[in-house]
PDB file of C-alpha atoms in Angstrom:
ATOM      1  CA  GLU A1022      20.384   4.383  43.092  1.00 96.00           C
ATOM      2  CA  VAL A1023      19.476   3.606  39.316  1.00 97.00           C
ATOM      3  CA  GLN A1024      18.275   6.658  37.500  1.00 98.00           C
ATOM      4  CA  LEU A1025      16.955   7.333  33.811  1.00 98.00           C
ATOM      5  CA  LEU A1026      16.251  10.714  32.749  1.00 98.00           C
ATOM      6  CA  GLU A1027      14.973  10.603  29.294  1.00 98.00           C
ATOM      7  CA  SER A1028      14.893  14.083  27.288  1.00 98.00           C
ATOM      8  CA  GLY A1029      13.987  15.268  23.754  1.00 98.00           C
ATOM      9  CA  GLY A1030      10.494  14.564  23.286  1.00 97.00           C
ATOM     10  CA  GLY A1031       8.238  17.505  21.797  1.00 97.00           C
ATOM     11  CA  LEU A1032       6.053  18.470  18.947  1.00 98.00           C
ATOM     12  CA  VAL A1033       6.798  17.602  15.253  1.00 98.00           C
ATOM     13  CA  GLN A1034       5.218  17.615  11.933  1.00 98.00           C
ATOM     14  CA  PRO A1035       5.038  14.190  10.331  1.00 98.00           C
ATOM     15  CA  GLY A1036       7.747  13.450   8.271  1.00 98.00           C
ATOM     16  CA  GLY A1037       9.994  15.724  10.639  1.00 98.00           C
ATOM     17  CA  SER A1038      12.459  14.004  13.011  1.00 98.00           C
ATOM     18  CA  LEU A1039      13.711  14.171  16.738  1.00 98.00           C
ATOM     19  CA  ARG A1040      16.312  12.592  18.908  1.00 98.00           C
ATOM     20  CA  LEU A1041      15.627  11.351  22.519  1.00 98.00           C
ATOM     21  CA  SER A1042      18.157  11.111  24.898  1.00 98.00           C
ATOM     22  CA  CYS A1043      18.258   8.999  28.144  1.00 98.00           C
ATOM     23  CA  ALA A1044      21.399   9.616  30.770  1.00 98.00           C
ATOM     24  CA  ALA A1045      21.620   6.676  33.260  1.00 98.00           C
ATOM     25  CA  SER A1046      23.314   6.482  36.480  1.00 98.00           C
ATOM     26  CA  GLY A1047      23.546   4.425  39.451  1.00 98.00           C
ATOM     27  CA  PHE A1048      24.877   1.131  37.359  1.00 97.00           C
ATOM     28  CA  THR A1049      27.376   0.075  35.283  1.00 97.00           C
ATOM     29  CA  PHE A1050      25.671   1.078  32.412  1.00 98.00           C
ATOM     30  CA  SER A1051      27.907  -0.890  29.447  1.00 97.00           C
ATOM     31  CA  ASN A1052      26.863  -4.019  31.534  1.00 97.00           C
ATOM     32  CA  TYR A1053      23.077  -4.207  30.485  1.00 97.00           C
ATOM     33  CA  ALA A1054      21.283  -4.031  27.577  1.00 98.00           C
ATOM     34  CA  MET A1055      18.431  -0.647  27.205  1.00 98.00           C
ATOM     35  CA  SER A1056      15.127  -0.428  25.355  1.00 98.00           C
ATOM     36  CA  TRP A1057      13.354   2.149  24.446  1.00 98.00           C
ATOM     37  CA  VAL A1058       9.690   1.539  25.100  1.00 98.00           C
ATOM     38  CA  ARG A1059       6.538   3.835  24.231  1.00 98.00           C
ATOM     39  CA  GLN A1060       3.089   4.234  25.194  1.00 98.00           C
ATOM     40  CA  ALA A1061       0.333   6.056  23.046  1.00 98.00           C
ATOM     41  CA  PRO A1062      -2.033   7.878  25.103  1.00 96.00           C
ATOM     42  CA  GLY A1063      -4.557   5.473  26.768  1.00 95.00           C
ATOM     43  CA  LYS A1064      -2.965   2.596  25.328  1.00 97.00           C
ATOM     44  CA  GLY A1065      -0.686  -0.305  26.280  1.00 97.00           C
ATOM     45  CA  LEU A1066       2.951  -0.313  26.299  1.00 98.00           C
ATOM     46  CA  GLU A1067       4.704  -1.357  22.986  1.00 98.00           C
ATOM     47  CA  TRP A1068       8.634  -2.230  22.900  1.00 98.00           C
ATOM     48  CA  VAL A1069      10.139  -0.285  20.021  1.00 98.00           C
ATOM     49  CA  SER A1070      13.934  -1.036  20.009  1.00 98.00           C
ATOM     50  CA  GLY A1071      16.353  -2.487  22.164  1.00 97.00           C
ATOM     51  CA  VAL A1072      20.677  -2.439  22.003  1.00 98.00           C
ATOM     52  CA  SER A1073      23.188  -4.550  23.660  1.00 97.00           C
ATOM     53  CA  GLY A1074      25.660  -3.514  26.454  1.00 97.00           C
ATOM     54  CA  SER A1075      28.558  -3.108  24.251  1.00 96.00           C
ATOM     55  CA  GLY A1076      26.451  -1.343  21.520  1.00 96.00           C
ATOM     56  CA  GLY A1077      27.252  -3.735  18.889  1.00 96.00           C
ATOM     57  CA  THR A1078      23.740  -5.583  18.439  1.00 97.00           C
ATOM     58  CA  THR A1079      20.849  -3.790  18.069  1.00 97.00           C
ATOM     59  CA  TYR A1080      17.007  -4.778  17.932  1.00 97.00           C
ATOM     60  CA  TYR A1081      13.890  -3.075  16.202  1.00 98.00           C
ATOM     61  CA  ALA A1082      10.083  -3.540  16.201  1.00 98.00           C
ATOM     62  CA  ASP A1083       9.045  -3.878  12.205  1.00 97.00           C
ATOM     63  CA  SER A1084       6.648  -0.622  13.130  1.00 97.00           C
ATOM     64  CA  VAL A1085       9.903   1.543  13.486  1.00 98.00           C
ATOM     65  CA  LYS A1086      12.388  -0.545  11.610  1.00 98.00           C
ATOM     66  CA  GLY A1087      14.115   1.844   8.948  1.00 98.00           C
ATOM     67  CA  ARG A1088      12.949   4.638  10.496  1.00 98.00           C
ATOM     68  CA  PHE A1089      14.576   4.498  13.668  1.00 98.00           C
ATOM     69  CA  THR A1090      18.013   4.311  15.134  1.00 98.00           C
ATOM     70  CA  ILE A1091      19.084   3.193  18.573  1.00 98.00           C
ATOM     71  CA  SER A1092      22.482   4.089  19.632  1.00 98.00           C
ATOM     72  CA  ARG A1093      24.161   4.121  22.945  1.00 98.00           C
ATOM     73  CA  HIS A1094      27.729   5.995  24.196  1.00 98.00           C
ATOM     74  CA  ASN A1095      28.824   4.299  27.429  1.00 98.00           C
ATOM     75  CA  PRO A1096      31.729   6.908  28.278  1.00 97.00           C
ATOM     76  CA  LYS A1097      28.791   9.166  28.980  1.00 98.00           C
ATOM     77  CA  ASN A1098      26.523   6.609  29.930  1.00 98.00           C
ATOM     78  CA  THR A1099      23.878   7.945  27.479  1.00 98.00           C
ATOM     79  CA  LEU A1100      21.171   6.222  25.446  1.00 98.00           C
ATOM     80  CA  TYR A1101      19.921   7.639  22.327  1.00 98.00           C
ATOM     81  CA  LEU A1102      16.744   7.539  19.828  1.00 98.00           C
ATOM     82  CA  GLN A1103      16.972   8.923  16.535  1.00 98.00           C
ATOM     83  CA  MET A1104      13.718   8.865  15.192  1.00 98.00           C
ATOM     84  CA  ASN A1105      12.845   9.989  11.539  1.00 98.00           C
ATOM     85  CA  SER A1106      10.276  10.182   9.129  1.00 98.00           C
ATOM     86  CA  LEU A1107       7.856  10.346  12.065  1.00 98.00           C
ATOM     87  CA  ARG A1108       4.325   9.447  11.696  1.00 98.00           C
ATOM     88  CA  ALA A1109       0.902  10.443  13.783  1.00 98.00           C
ATOM     89  CA  GLU A1110       1.020   6.922  15.206  1.00 98.00           C
ATOM     90  CA  ASP A1111       4.132   7.355  16.577  1.00 98.00           C
ATOM     91  CA  THR A1112       2.596   9.944  19.152  1.00 98.00           C
ATOM     92  CA  ALA A1113       3.285   8.387  22.696  1.00 98.00           C
ATOM     93  CA  VAL A1114       5.517   8.734  25.829  1.00 98.00           C
ATOM     94  CA  TYR A1115       8.857   7.184  25.443  1.00 98.00           C
ATOM     95  CA  TYR A1116      10.375   5.594  28.278  1.00 98.00           C
ATOM     96  CA  CYS A1117      13.860   4.630  28.684  1.00 98.00           C
ATOM     97  CA  ALA A1118      14.124   1.172  30.125  1.00 98.00           C
ATOM     98  CA  LYS A1119      17.199  -0.762  31.721  1.00 98.00           C
ATOM     99  CA  ASP A1120      17.260  -4.584  31.176  1.00 96.00           C
ATOM    100  CA  ARG A1121      18.475  -7.196  33.390  1.00 92.00           C
ATOM    101  CA  ASN A1122      20.270  -8.693  30.838  1.00 90.00           C
ATOM    102  CA  SER A1123      23.546  -7.669  28.878  1.00 91.00           C
ATOM    103  CA  GLU A1124      22.301  -8.881  25.551  1.00 92.00           C
ATOM    104  CA  ARG A1125      19.543  -8.836  23.949  1.00 89.00           C
ATOM    105  CA  PRO A1126      16.084  -7.242  25.355  1.00 86.00           C
ATOM    106  CA  TYR A1127      14.744  -9.433  28.461  1.00 90.00           C
ATOM    107  CA  HIS A1128      12.731  -7.783  31.259  1.00 94.00           C
ATOM    108  CA  PHE A1129      13.003  -4.211  32.581  1.00 97.00           C
ATOM    109  CA  ASP A1130      13.888  -3.757  35.917  1.00 97.00           C
ATOM    110  CA  TYR A1131      14.202  -0.158  35.610  1.00 98.00           C
ATOM    111  CA  TRP A1132      12.080   2.832  34.021  1.00 98.00           C
ATOM    112  CA  GLY A1133      12.791   6.218  33.269  1.00 98.00           C
ATOM    113  CA  GLN A1134       9.586   8.521  33.758  1.00 98.00           C
ATOM    114  CA  GLY A1135       9.267   9.280  30.312  1.00 98.00           C
ATOM    115  CA  THR A1136       9.328  11.952  27.498  1.00 98.00           C
ATOM    116  CA  LEU A1137       6.153  12.707  25.024  1.00 98.00           C
ATOM    117  CA  VAL A1138       6.292  12.757  21.728  1.00 98.00           C
ATOM    118  CA  THR A1139       3.790  14.469  19.476  1.00 98.00           C
ATOM    119  CA  VAL A1140       3.625  13.958  16.025  1.00 98.00           C
ATOM    120  CA  SER A1141       1.209  16.631  14.526  1.00 97.00           C
ATOM    121  CA  SER A1142       0.952  19.243  11.881  1.00 95.00           C
TER     122      SER A1142
ATOM    123  CA  ASP B 947       6.549 -12.614  16.466  1.00 96.00           C
ATOM    124  CA  ILE B 948       4.690 -14.171  19.654  1.00 97.00           C
ATOM    125  CA  VAL B 949       1.453 -12.331  20.694  1.00 98.00           C
ATOM    126  CA  MET B 950       0.503 -12.138  24.481  1.00 98.00           C
ATOM    127  CA  THR B 951      -3.516 -11.959  25.158  1.00 98.00           C
ATOM    128  CA  GLN B 952      -4.534 -11.015  28.978  1.00 98.00           C
ATOM    129  CA  SER B 953      -7.712 -11.567  30.244  1.00 95.00           C
ATOM    130  CA  PRO B 954      -9.760 -10.068  31.772  1.00 97.00           C
ATOM    131  CA  ASP B 955      -9.387  -6.648  30.328  1.00 98.00           C
ATOM    132  CA  SER B 956     -10.528  -5.357  33.811  1.00 98.00           C
ATOM    133  CA  LEU B 957     -11.900  -6.260  37.228  1.00 97.00           C
ATOM    134  CA  ALA B 958     -12.935  -5.125  40.546  1.00 98.00           C
ATOM    135  CA  VAL B 959     -11.895  -7.007  43.763  1.00 97.00           C
ATOM    136  CA  SER B 960     -13.185  -6.294  47.047  1.00 97.00           C
ATOM    137  CA  LEU B 961     -10.025  -5.156  49.453  1.00 98.00           C
ATOM    138  CA  GLY B 962      -8.714  -8.138  51.164  1.00 97.00           C
ATOM    139  CA  GLU B 963     -10.139 -10.485  48.425  1.00 98.00           C
ATOM    140  CA  ARG B 964      -8.077 -12.418  45.733  1.00 98.00           C
ATOM    141  CA  ALA B 965      -7.251 -10.682  42.513  1.00 98.00           C
ATOM    142  CA  THR B 966      -6.530 -12.968  39.208  1.00 98.00           C
ATOM    143  CA  ILE B 967      -4.923 -12.116  36.139  1.00 98.00           C
ATOM    144  CA  ASN B 968      -4.382 -14.424  33.285  1.00 98.00           C
ATOM    145  CA  CYS B 969      -1.763 -14.209  30.294  1.00 98.00           C
ATOM    146  CA  LYS B 970      -1.397 -16.559  27.351  1.00 98.00           C
ATOM    147  CA  SER B 971       1.222 -16.247  24.842  1.00 98.00           C
ATOM    148  CA  SER B 972       0.326 -17.578  21.296  1.00 98.00           C
ATOM    149  CA  GLN B 973       3.803 -20.064  21.549  1.00 98.00           C
ATOM    150  CA  SER B 974       5.473 -21.207  24.194  1.00 98.00           C
ATOM    151  CA  VAL B 975       7.836 -19.100  26.213  1.00 98.00           C
ATOM    152  CA  LEU B 976       9.219 -22.162  27.985  1.00 97.00           C
ATOM    153  CA  SER B 977      12.946 -22.948  27.272  1.00 96.00           C
ATOM    154  CA  SER B 978      14.038 -26.370  26.727  1.00 95.00           C
ATOM    155  CA  SER B 979      17.979 -25.804  27.467  1.00 95.00           C
ATOM    156  CA  ASN B 980      17.340 -23.916  31.248  1.00 94.00           C
ATOM    157  CA  ASN B 981      13.565 -24.992  31.928  1.00 95.00           C
ATOM    158  CA  ASN B 982      12.826 -21.367  32.282  1.00 96.00           C
ATOM    159  CA  ASN B 983       9.398 -19.651  31.296  1.00 98.00           C
ATOM    160  CA  TYR B 984      10.491 -16.123  29.885  1.00 97.00           C
ATOM    161  CA  LEU B 985       7.556 -14.224  31.165  1.00 98.00           C
ATOM    162  CA  ALA B 986       7.184 -11.108  33.436  1.00 98.00           C
ATOM    163  CA  TRP B 987       4.657  -8.998  34.844  1.00 98.00           C
ATOM    164  CA  TYR B 988       4.768  -5.166  35.490  1.00 98.00           C
ATOM    165  CA  GLN B 989       2.610  -2.978  37.394  1.00 98.00           C
ATOM    166  CA  GLN B 990       1.836   0.489  35.826  1.00 98.00           C
ATOM    167  CA  LYS B 991      -0.107   3.282  38.332  1.00 97.00           C
ATOM    168  CA  PRO B 992      -1.753   6.312  36.514  1.00 94.00           C
ATOM    169  CA  GLY B 993       0.921   9.117  35.464  1.00 94.00           C
ATOM    170  CA  GLN B 994       3.681   6.308  36.469  1.00 97.00           C
ATOM    171  CA  PRO B 995       6.027   4.132  33.950  1.00 98.00           C
ATOM    172  CA  PRO B 996       6.028   0.575  34.455  1.00 98.00           C
ATOM    173  CA  LYS B 997       7.194  -1.455  37.530  1.00 98.00           C
ATOM    174  CA  LEU B 998       8.676  -4.555  37.409  1.00 98.00           C
ATOM    175  CA  LEU B 999       6.843  -7.495  39.862  1.00 98.00           C
ATOM    176  CA  ILE B1000       7.833 -10.690  38.804  1.00 98.00           C
ATOM    177  CA  TYR B1001      10.126 -12.168  36.163  1.00 98.00           C
ATOM    178  CA  TRP B1002      10.951 -15.582  35.215  1.00 98.00           C
ATOM    179  CA  ALA B1003       7.351 -16.082  35.485  1.00 98.00           C
ATOM    180  CA  SER B1004       7.347 -16.685  39.416  1.00 98.00           C
ATOM    181  CA  THR B1005      10.538 -14.706  40.699  1.00 98.00           C
ATOM    182  CA  ARG B1006       9.137 -11.482  42.702  1.00 98.00           C
ATOM    183  CA  ALA B1007      11.419  -8.322  41.823  1.00 97.00           C
ATOM    184  CA  SER B1008      13.508  -7.111  44.734  1.00 95.00           C
ATOM    185  CA  GLY B1009      11.024  -5.172  47.385  1.00 96.00           C
ATOM    186  CA  VAL B1010       7.620  -6.410  45.720  1.00 98.00           C
ATOM    187  CA  PRO B1011       5.224  -7.572  48.638  1.00 97.00           C
ATOM    188  CA  ASP B1012       4.749 -11.420  48.737  1.00 96.00           C
ATOM    189  CA  ARG B1013       0.898 -10.758  48.260  1.00 98.00           C
ATOM    190  CA  PHE B1014       1.984 -10.570  44.555  1.00 98.00           C
ATOM    191  CA  SER B1015       2.701 -14.270  43.269  1.00 98.00           C
ATOM    192  CA  GLY B1016       3.079 -15.522  39.600  1.00 98.00           C
ATOM    193  CA  SER B1017       2.776 -19.356  38.091  1.00 98.00           C
ATOM    194  CA  GLY B1018       2.393 -20.948  35.194  1.00 98.00           C
ATOM    195  CA  SER B1019       4.204 -22.707  32.639  1.00 98.00           C
ATOM    196  CA  GLY B1020       4.550 -22.660  28.834  1.00 97.00           C
ATOM    197  CA  THR B1021       1.763 -20.617  27.413  1.00 98.00           C
ATOM    198  CA  ASP B1022      -0.317 -20.089  30.162  1.00 98.00           C
ATOM    199  CA  PHE B1023       0.344 -17.779  33.082  1.00 98.00           C
ATOM    200  CA  THR B1024      -1.487 -15.924  36.344  1.00 98.00           C
ATOM    201  CA  LEU B1025      -0.583 -13.112  38.477  1.00 98.00           C
ATOM    202  CA  THR B1026      -2.336 -13.442  41.610  1.00 98.00           C
ATOM    203  CA  ILE B1027      -2.855 -10.915  44.430  1.00 98.00           C
ATOM    204  CA  SER B1028      -3.433 -12.617  47.424  1.00 97.00           C
ATOM    205  CA  SER B1029      -5.137  -9.931  49.470  1.00 97.00           C
ATOM    206  CA  LEU B1030      -5.923  -6.832  47.327  1.00 98.00           C
ATOM    207  CA  GLN B1031      -4.692  -3.484  49.056  1.00 98.00           C
ATOM    208  CA  ALA B1032      -5.749   0.133  47.917  1.00 97.00           C
ATOM    209  CA  GLU B1033      -2.477   0.874  46.813  1.00 97.00           C
ATOM    210  CA  ASP B1034      -2.921  -2.226  44.055  1.00 98.00           C
ATOM    211  CA  VAL B1035      -5.322  -0.234  41.810  1.00 98.00           C
ATOM    212  CA  ALA B1036      -3.181  -0.326  38.818  1.00 98.00           C
ATOM    213  CA  LEU B1037      -2.998  -1.960  35.238  1.00 98.00           C
ATOM    214  CA  TYR B1038      -0.938  -4.918  35.219  1.00 98.00           C
ATOM    215  CA  TYR B1039       0.936  -6.250  32.221  1.00 98.00           C
ATOM    216  CA  CYS B1040       2.681  -9.439  31.132  1.00 98.00           C
ATOM    217  CA  GLN B1041       5.384  -9.638  28.922  1.00 98.00           C
ATOM    218  CA  GLN B1042       7.608 -12.551  27.000  1.00 98.00           C
ATOM    219  CA  TYR B1043      11.269 -12.192  26.477  1.00 97.00           C
ATOM    220  CA  TYR B1044      11.811 -15.654  24.825  1.00 97.00           C
ATOM    221  CA  SER B1045      12.394 -14.145  21.674  1.00 96.00           C
ATOM    222  CA  THR B1046      12.534 -10.504  19.909  1.00 95.00           C
ATOM    223  CA  PRO B1047      10.878  -8.499  19.585  1.00 96.00           C
ATOM    224  CA  PRO B1048       9.502  -9.091  23.164  1.00 97.00           C
ATOM    225  CA  ALA B1049       5.780  -8.575  23.494  1.00 98.00           C
ATOM    226  CA  PHE B1050       3.714  -7.071  26.007  1.00 98.00           C
ATOM    227  CA  GLY B1051       0.039  -8.553  26.704  1.00 98.00           C
ATOM    228  CA  GLN B1052      -2.835  -5.546  26.398  1.00 98.00           C
ATOM    229  CA  GLY B1053      -3.198  -4.909  29.959  1.00 98.00           C
ATOM    230  CA  THR B1054      -5.386  -5.649  32.923  1.00 98.00           C
ATOM    231  CA  LYS B1055      -7.346  -2.685  34.905  1.00 98.00           C
ATOM    232  CA  VAL B1056      -7.490  -4.082  38.792  1.00 98.00           C
ATOM    233  CA  GLU B1057     -10.276  -1.737  40.483  1.00 98.00           C
ATOM    234  CA  ILE B1058     -11.728  -1.765  44.060  1.00 97.00           C
ATOM    235  CA  LYS B1059     -15.184  -2.998  44.033  1.00 96.00           C
TER     236      LYS B1059
END
């Protein structure tokens, strides 16, 4: 059974940093691209960042480019999102999502339950 | 970047009746190399993560009931629920993956009339 378990969310002040983690199990982690997708309170889905199965290629939404860094550690089956220079508009539930593709973001067949990031003073 | 627009924003349908949600992309998501439409549909119930329903515009994901179907090509797509059940009350999103960044529609809320 595929499981994705996010952690690392919380309350942070504007300008601060957080690192999210996503522990994956139930599939061969390195064979699949992974993404982070966020959802602001009461709003729709916004793709944030993706990484290829090997970790060699990364992708970012313009809204987070230069501030967020996605990475993965395949031996640990874990996906990360380092978030710096956080803004109020980054407040959202952040979902870890498994792709059906190995290279670039396609469509997402498994999602974690999400972790809430709140940016506020 | 490709922009996805869904219509309507919400709809109320009687139990057992048909529900239809439309999705339009700002540019074609049909690949000329493999003739596939790079379009997916998701269902999201309150307090839950999204669930993949349809990919390649018309392929049902594993375990998805056959009352859910996807159609369309190029820039215009439709998700149809043939006979609405109580458990289908949810938000529905389309998503293009023809190009990066992948983009979601704004969502359509389906309720019982």
